[in-house]
PDB file of C-alpha atoms in Angstrom:
ATOM      1  CA  MET A   1      23.831   6.828 -22.200  1.00  0.00           C
ATOM      2  CA  ASP A   2      26.776   9.414 -22.453  1.00  0.00           C
ATOM      3  CA  ARG A   3      27.051  12.827 -20.418  1.00  0.00           C
ATOM      4  CA  ALA A   4      25.009  14.783 -23.085  1.00  0.00           C
ATOM      5  CA  GLN A   5      22.212  12.848 -23.205  1.00  0.00           C
ATOM      6  CA  LYS A   6      21.740  12.619 -19.340  1.00  0.00           C
ATOM      7  CA  GLU A   7      21.961  16.789 -19.328  1.00  0.00           C
ATOM      8  CA  GLN A   8      19.617  16.558 -21.996  1.00  0.00           C
ATOM      9  CA  LEU A   9      17.008  14.375 -19.840  1.00  0.00           C
ATOM     10  CA  VAL A  10      17.447  16.230 -16.920  1.00  0.00           C
ATOM     11  CA  ASP A  11      16.626  19.497 -18.872  1.00  0.00           C
ATOM     12  CA  GLU A  12      13.402  17.670 -20.237  1.00  0.00           C
ATOM     13  CA  LEU A  13      12.551  16.302 -16.862  1.00  0.00           C
ATOM     14  CA  GLY A  14      12.940  19.750 -15.215  1.00  0.00           C
ATOM     15  CA  GLN A  15      10.591  21.227 -18.129  1.00  0.00           C
ATOM     16  CA  ILE A  16       8.034  18.563 -17.368  1.00  0.00           C
ATOM     17  CA  PHE A  17       8.435  18.972 -13.351  1.00  0.00           C
ATOM     18  CA  GLU A  18       8.034  23.047 -13.729  1.00  0.00           C
ATOM     19  CA  SER A  19       4.889  23.116 -16.724  1.00  0.00           C
ATOM     20  CA  SER A  20       2.797  20.222 -14.891  1.00  0.00           C
ATOM     21  CA  GLY A  21       0.029  21.049 -12.708  1.00  0.00           C
ATOM     22  CA  VAL A  22       0.096  17.684 -11.120  1.00  0.00           C
ATOM     23  CA  VAL A  23       2.948  15.097 -11.193  1.00  0.00           C
ATOM     24  CA  VAL A  24       1.772  11.490  -9.865  1.00  0.00           C
ATOM     25  CA  VAL A  25       4.579   9.040  -8.934  1.00  0.00           C
ATOM     26  CA  ALA A  26       4.199   5.471  -8.733  1.00  0.00           C
ATOM     27  CA  HIS A  27       5.767   2.238  -8.650  1.00  0.00           C
ATOM     28  CA  TYR A  28       5.318  -0.365 -11.843  1.00  0.00           C
ATOM     29  CA  THR A  29       7.465  -3.671 -11.028  1.00  0.00           C
ATOM     30  CA  GLY A  30       5.654  -6.321 -12.838  1.00  0.00           C
ATOM     31  CA  LEU A  31       3.660  -4.422 -15.662  1.00  0.00           C
ATOM     32  CA  THR A  32       3.629  -6.053 -18.972  1.00  0.00           C
ATOM     33  CA  VAL A  33       4.681  -4.123 -21.885  1.00  0.00           C
ATOM     34  CA  ALA A  34       1.155  -3.783 -23.285  1.00  0.00           C
ATOM     35  CA  GLU A  35      -0.203  -2.545 -19.740  1.00  0.00           C
ATOM     36  CA  MET A  36       2.276   0.411 -19.963  1.00  0.00           C
ATOM     37  CA  GLN A  37       1.250   1.177 -23.716  1.00  0.00           C
ATOM     38  CA  ASP A  38      -2.122   0.976 -21.980  1.00  0.00           C
ATOM     39  CA  LEU A  39      -1.440   3.720 -19.276  1.00  0.00           C
ATOM     40  CA  ARG A  40       0.478   6.222 -21.640  1.00  0.00           C
ATOM     41  CA  ALA A  41      -2.730   5.737 -24.349  1.00  0.00           C
ATOM     42  CA  ARG A  42      -5.087   6.541 -21.377  1.00  0.00           C
ATOM     43  CA  ALA A  43      -2.778   9.413 -19.890  1.00  0.00           C
ATOM     44  CA  ARG A  44      -2.417  10.764 -23.524  1.00  0.00           C
ATOM     45  CA  ASN A  45      -6.255  10.550 -24.036  1.00  0.00           C
ATOM     46  CA  ALA A  46      -6.899  12.763 -20.908  1.00  0.00           C
ATOM     47  CA  GLY A  47      -4.150  15.516 -21.870  1.00  0.00           C
ATOM     48  CA  GLY A  48      -1.035  13.937 -19.937  1.00  0.00           C
ATOM     49  CA  ALA A  49       2.043  11.594 -20.085  1.00  0.00           C
ATOM     50  CA  VAL A  50       3.781   9.330 -18.748  1.00  0.00           C
ATOM     51  CA  ARG A  51       7.305   8.957 -18.234  1.00  0.00           C
ATOM     52  CA  VAL A  52      10.044   6.187 -16.799  1.00  0.00           C
ATOM     53  CA  ALA A  53      13.085   7.796 -15.917  1.00  0.00           C
ATOM     54  CA  LYS A  54      15.929   7.249 -13.831  1.00  0.00           C
ATOM     55  CA  ASN A  55      15.375   8.364 -10.325  1.00  0.00           C
ATOM     56  CA  ARG A  56      19.156   9.644  -9.918  1.00  0.00           C
ATOM     57  CA  LEU A  57      18.340  12.444 -13.072  1.00  0.00           C
ATOM     58  CA  ALA A  58      14.819  12.729 -11.657  1.00  0.00           C
ATOM     59  CA  LYS A  59      16.239  13.873  -8.276  1.00  0.00           C
ATOM     60  CA  ILE A  60      18.599  16.145 -10.036  1.00  0.00           C
ATOM     61  CA  ALA A  61      16.159  17.571 -12.407  1.00  0.00           C
ATOM     62  CA  LEU A  62      13.938  18.299  -9.220  1.00  0.00           C
ATOM     63  CA  GLU A  63      16.364  20.569  -7.715  1.00  0.00           C
ATOM     64  CA  GLY A  64      14.880  24.081  -7.439  1.00  0.00           C
ATOM     65  CA  LYS A  65      11.871  23.249  -8.627  1.00  0.00           C
ATOM     66  CA  PRO A  66       8.088  23.678  -7.248  1.00  0.00           C
ATOM     67  CA  CYS A  67       7.417  19.999  -6.522  1.00  0.00           C
ATOM     68  CA  ALA A  68      10.973  19.173  -5.152  1.00  0.00           C
ATOM     69  CA  SER A  69       9.106  17.589  -2.360  1.00  0.00           C
ATOM     70  CA  ILE A  70       8.531  14.225  -4.031  1.00  0.00           C
ATOM     71  CA  ALA A  71      12.204  13.535  -4.478  1.00  0.00           C
ATOM     72  CA  ASP A  72      12.094  11.222  -1.711  1.00  0.00           C
ATOM     73  CA  LEU A  73       9.400   8.971  -3.423  1.00  0.00           C
ATOM     74  CA  LEU A  74      12.066   8.547  -6.294  1.00  0.00           C
ATOM     75  CA  THR A  75      13.006   5.003  -5.175  1.00  0.00           C
ATOM     76  CA  GLY A  76      12.841   1.638  -6.769  1.00  0.00           C
ATOM     77  CA  MET A  77      11.145   1.313 -10.401  1.00  0.00           C
ATOM     78  CA  THR A  78       9.040   4.601 -10.578  1.00  0.00           C
ATOM     79  CA  VAL A  79       7.188   6.028 -12.914  1.00  0.00           C
ATOM     80  CA  LEU A  80       5.715   9.707 -13.581  1.00  0.00           C
ATOM     81  CA  THR A  81       2.291  10.632 -14.702  1.00  0.00           C
ATOM     82  CA  TYR A  82       2.046  14.327 -15.482  1.00  0.00           C
ATOM     83  CA  SER A  83      -0.722  16.605 -16.823  1.00  0.00           C
ATOM     84  CA  GLU A  84      -0.890  19.952 -17.258  1.00  0.00           C
ATOM     85  CA  ASP A  85      -4.588  19.751 -15.925  1.00  0.00           C
ATOM     86  CA  PRO A  86      -3.995  19.684 -11.882  1.00  0.00           C
ATOM     87  CA  VAL A  87      -6.614  16.853 -12.173  1.00  0.00           C
ATOM     88  CA  ALA A  88      -5.923  14.598 -15.401  1.00  0.00           C
ATOM     89  CA  ALA A  89      -2.638  12.684 -14.473  1.00  0.00           C
ATOM     90  CA  ALA A  90      -4.607  11.878 -10.869  1.00  0.00           C
ATOM     91  CA  LYS A  91      -7.338  10.591 -12.163  1.00  0.00           C
ATOM     92  CA  VAL A  92      -5.673   8.405 -14.851  1.00  0.00           C
ATOM     93  CA  ALA A  93      -2.958   6.823 -12.626  1.00  0.00           C
ATOM     94  CA  GLN A  94      -5.987   6.510 -10.090  1.00  0.00           C
ATOM     95  CA  GLU A  95      -8.300   4.354 -12.200  1.00  0.00           C
ATOM     96  CA  PHE A  96      -5.436   2.512 -13.344  1.00  0.00           C
ATOM     97  CA  ALA A  97      -4.219   1.404  -9.710  1.00  0.00           C
ATOM     98  CA  LYS A  98      -7.611   0.466  -9.124  1.00  0.00           C
ATOM     99  CA  GLU A  99      -7.615  -2.163 -12.264  1.00  0.00           C
ATOM    100  CA  ASN A 100      -3.950  -3.138 -11.837  1.00  0.00           C
ATOM    101  CA  GLN A 101      -2.744  -4.151  -8.653  1.00  0.00           C
ATOM    102  CA  LYS A 102       1.035  -3.933 -10.024  1.00  0.00           C
ATOM    103  CA  PHE A 103       0.522  -0.536 -10.491  1.00  0.00           C
ATOM    104  CA  VAL A 104       0.872   1.504  -6.839  1.00  0.00           C
ATOM    105  CA  ILE A 105       0.908   4.995  -6.670  1.00  0.00           C
ATOM    106  CA  LEU A 106       3.600   6.463  -4.020  1.00  0.00           C
ATOM    107  CA  GLY A 107       2.367   9.835  -3.872  1.00  0.00           C
ATOM    108  CA  GLY A 108       3.053  13.333  -5.918  1.00  0.00           C
ATOM    109  CA  ALA A 109       3.002  17.118  -6.403  1.00  0.00           C
ATOM    110  CA  MET A 110       0.674  19.597  -7.346  1.00  0.00           C
ATOM    111  CA  GLY A 111       2.552  22.757  -8.067  1.00  0.00           C
ATOM    112  CA  GLU A 112       4.566  23.083  -4.476  1.00  0.00           C
ATOM    113  CA  ASN A 113       1.982  21.014  -2.146  1.00  0.00           C
ATOM    114  CA  ALA A 114       3.045  17.443  -1.807  1.00  0.00           C
ATOM    115  CA  LEU A 115       0.566  14.764  -1.939  1.00  0.00           C
ATOM    116  CA  ASP A 116       0.376  11.483  -0.177  1.00  0.00           C
ATOM    117  CA  VAL A 117      -1.684   8.311  -1.691  1.00  0.00           C
ATOM    118  CA  ALA A 118      -4.795   9.729  -0.278  1.00  0.00           C
ATOM    119  CA  GLY A 119      -4.171  13.250  -1.443  1.00  0.00           C
ATOM    120  CA  VAL A 120      -3.566  11.829  -4.821  1.00  0.00           C
ATOM    121  CA  GLU A 121      -7.029  10.094  -4.828  1.00  0.00           C
ATOM    122  CA  SER A 122      -8.456  13.509  -3.387  1.00  0.00           C
ATOM    123  CA  VAL A 123      -7.081  15.519  -6.483  1.00  0.00           C
ATOM    124  CA  SER A 124      -8.414  12.462  -8.663  1.00  0.00           C
ATOM    125  CA  LYS A 125     -12.055  12.833  -7.849  1.00  0.00           C
ATOM    126  CA  MET A 126     -12.085  16.390  -8.355  1.00  0.00           C
ATOM    127  CA  PRO A 127     -13.919  17.753 -11.505  1.00  0.00           C
ATOM    128  CA  SER A 128     -11.460  18.251 -14.473  1.00  0.00           C
ATOM    129  CA  ARG A 129     -10.842  21.734 -16.271  1.00  0.00           C
ATOM    130  CA  GLU A 130     -13.444  20.594 -19.055  1.00  0.00           C
ATOM    131  CA  GLU A 131     -16.191  19.473 -16.675  1.00  0.00           C
ATOM    132  CA  LEU A 132     -15.730  23.058 -14.597  1.00  0.00           C
ATOM    133  CA  ILE A 133     -15.959  24.924 -18.045  1.00  0.00           C
ATOM    134  CA  SER A 134     -19.446  23.267 -18.957  1.00  0.00           C
ATOM    135  CA  THR A 135     -20.613  23.504 -15.327  1.00  0.00           C
ATOM    136  CA  ILE A 136     -20.166  27.143 -15.276  1.00  0.00           C
ATOM    137  CA  ALA A 137     -21.535  27.646 -19.260  1.00  0.00           C
ATOM    138  CA  GLY A 138     -24.419  25.646 -18.200  1.00  0.00           C
ATOM    139  CA  MET A 139     -25.198  27.858 -15.239  1.00  0.00           C
ATOM    140  CA  LEU A 140     -24.599  31.431 -17.655  1.00  0.00           C
ATOM    141  CA  GLY A 141     -27.290  29.728 -20.019  1.00  0.00           C
ATOM    142  CA  ALA A 142     -29.464  28.772 -17.657  1.00  0.00           C
ATOM    143  CA  PRO A 143     -30.735  32.556 -16.643  1.00  0.00           C
ATOM    144  CA  ALA A 144     -31.016  33.207 -20.312  1.00  0.00           C
ATOM    145  CA  SER A 145     -33.067  29.920 -21.585  1.00  0.00           C
ATOM    146  CA  ASN A 146     -35.238  30.847 -18.567  1.00  0.00           C
ATOM    147  CA  ILE A 147     -35.696  34.529 -19.690  1.00  0.00           C
ATOM    148  CA  ALA A 148     -36.549  33.216 -23.089  1.00  0.00           C
ATOM    149  CA  GLY A 149     -39.261  30.979 -21.541  1.00  0.00           C
ATOM    150  CA  ALA A 150     -40.583  33.369 -19.513  1.00  0.00           C
ATOM    151  CA  ILE A 151     -40.865  35.992 -22.545  1.00  0.00           C
ATOM    152  CA  GLY A 152     -42.640  33.319 -24.764  1.00  0.00           C
ATOM    153  CA  ALA A 153     -44.965  32.108 -22.069  1.00  0.00           C
ATOM    154  CA  PRO A 154     -47.655  34.659 -21.998  1.00  0.00           C
ATOM    155  CA  ALA A 155     -47.851  34.522 -25.889  1.00  0.00           C
ATOM    156  CA  SER A 156     -48.486  31.053 -25.952  1.00  0.00           C
ATOM    157  CA  ASN A 157     -51.024  31.398 -23.245  1.00  0.00           C
ATOM    158  CA  ILE A 158     -52.907  33.776 -25.165  1.00  0.00           C
ATOM    159  CA  ALA A 159     -52.478  31.569 -28.397  1.00  0.00           C
ATOM    160  CA  SER A 160     -54.147  28.798 -26.141  1.00  0.00           C
ATOM    161  CA  ILE A 161     -56.913  31.050 -24.600  1.00  0.00           C
ATOM    162  CA  LEU A 162     -57.469  32.197 -28.051  1.00  0.00           C
ATOM    163  CA  SER A 163     -57.626  28.828 -30.073  1.00  0.00           C
ATOM    164  CA  THR A 164     -60.237  27.606 -26.523  1.00  0.00           C
ATOM    165  CA  ILE A 165     -62.450  30.542 -27.560  1.00  0.00           C
ATOM    166  CA  GLU A 166     -62.464  29.438 -30.951  1.00  0.00           C
ATOM    167  CA  ASP A 167     -63.304  25.866 -30.403  1.00  0.00           C
ATOM    168  CA  LYS A 168     -66.351  26.995 -28.020  1.00  0.00           C
ATOM    169  CA  ALA A 169     -67.389  29.628 -30.715  1.00  0.00           C
ATOM    170  CA  ALA A 170     -67.713  26.941 -33.388  1.00  0.00           C
TER     171      ALA A 170
END
């Protein structure tokens, strides 16, 4: 890898560290290619990505970024799982770590906040952006459906009373 490629990689990593809502750092020693492809596919489906980069270049890219606190975690064979959604990457990493003992979460960062292993686990249990949006939409729609039900209820009650009266008269 020549100097220009390294500079380009540092720029790419810098953009990742700036734009990501969460970055999770993990060791992946012993994972097979198929297992790494599975991790990448899961991250892609959740709206995130997985990146393996040289620790030295990643540390250079971290300088001056909000998540610079993860520089100490970059030792050994590390992989970065990241996403714009502050929860997606943590969920993917946590689920993958439960299923695969070779994938060991070291910590991460959520903006300027450093996360330890327990912090990553806590973030992974939070609802995702889509879940929050659907919950809010359901809460907004509930009063309208209640009002529609309340408005329609007297009419249906009157109709059932009239049908009962007709049945008795017949």
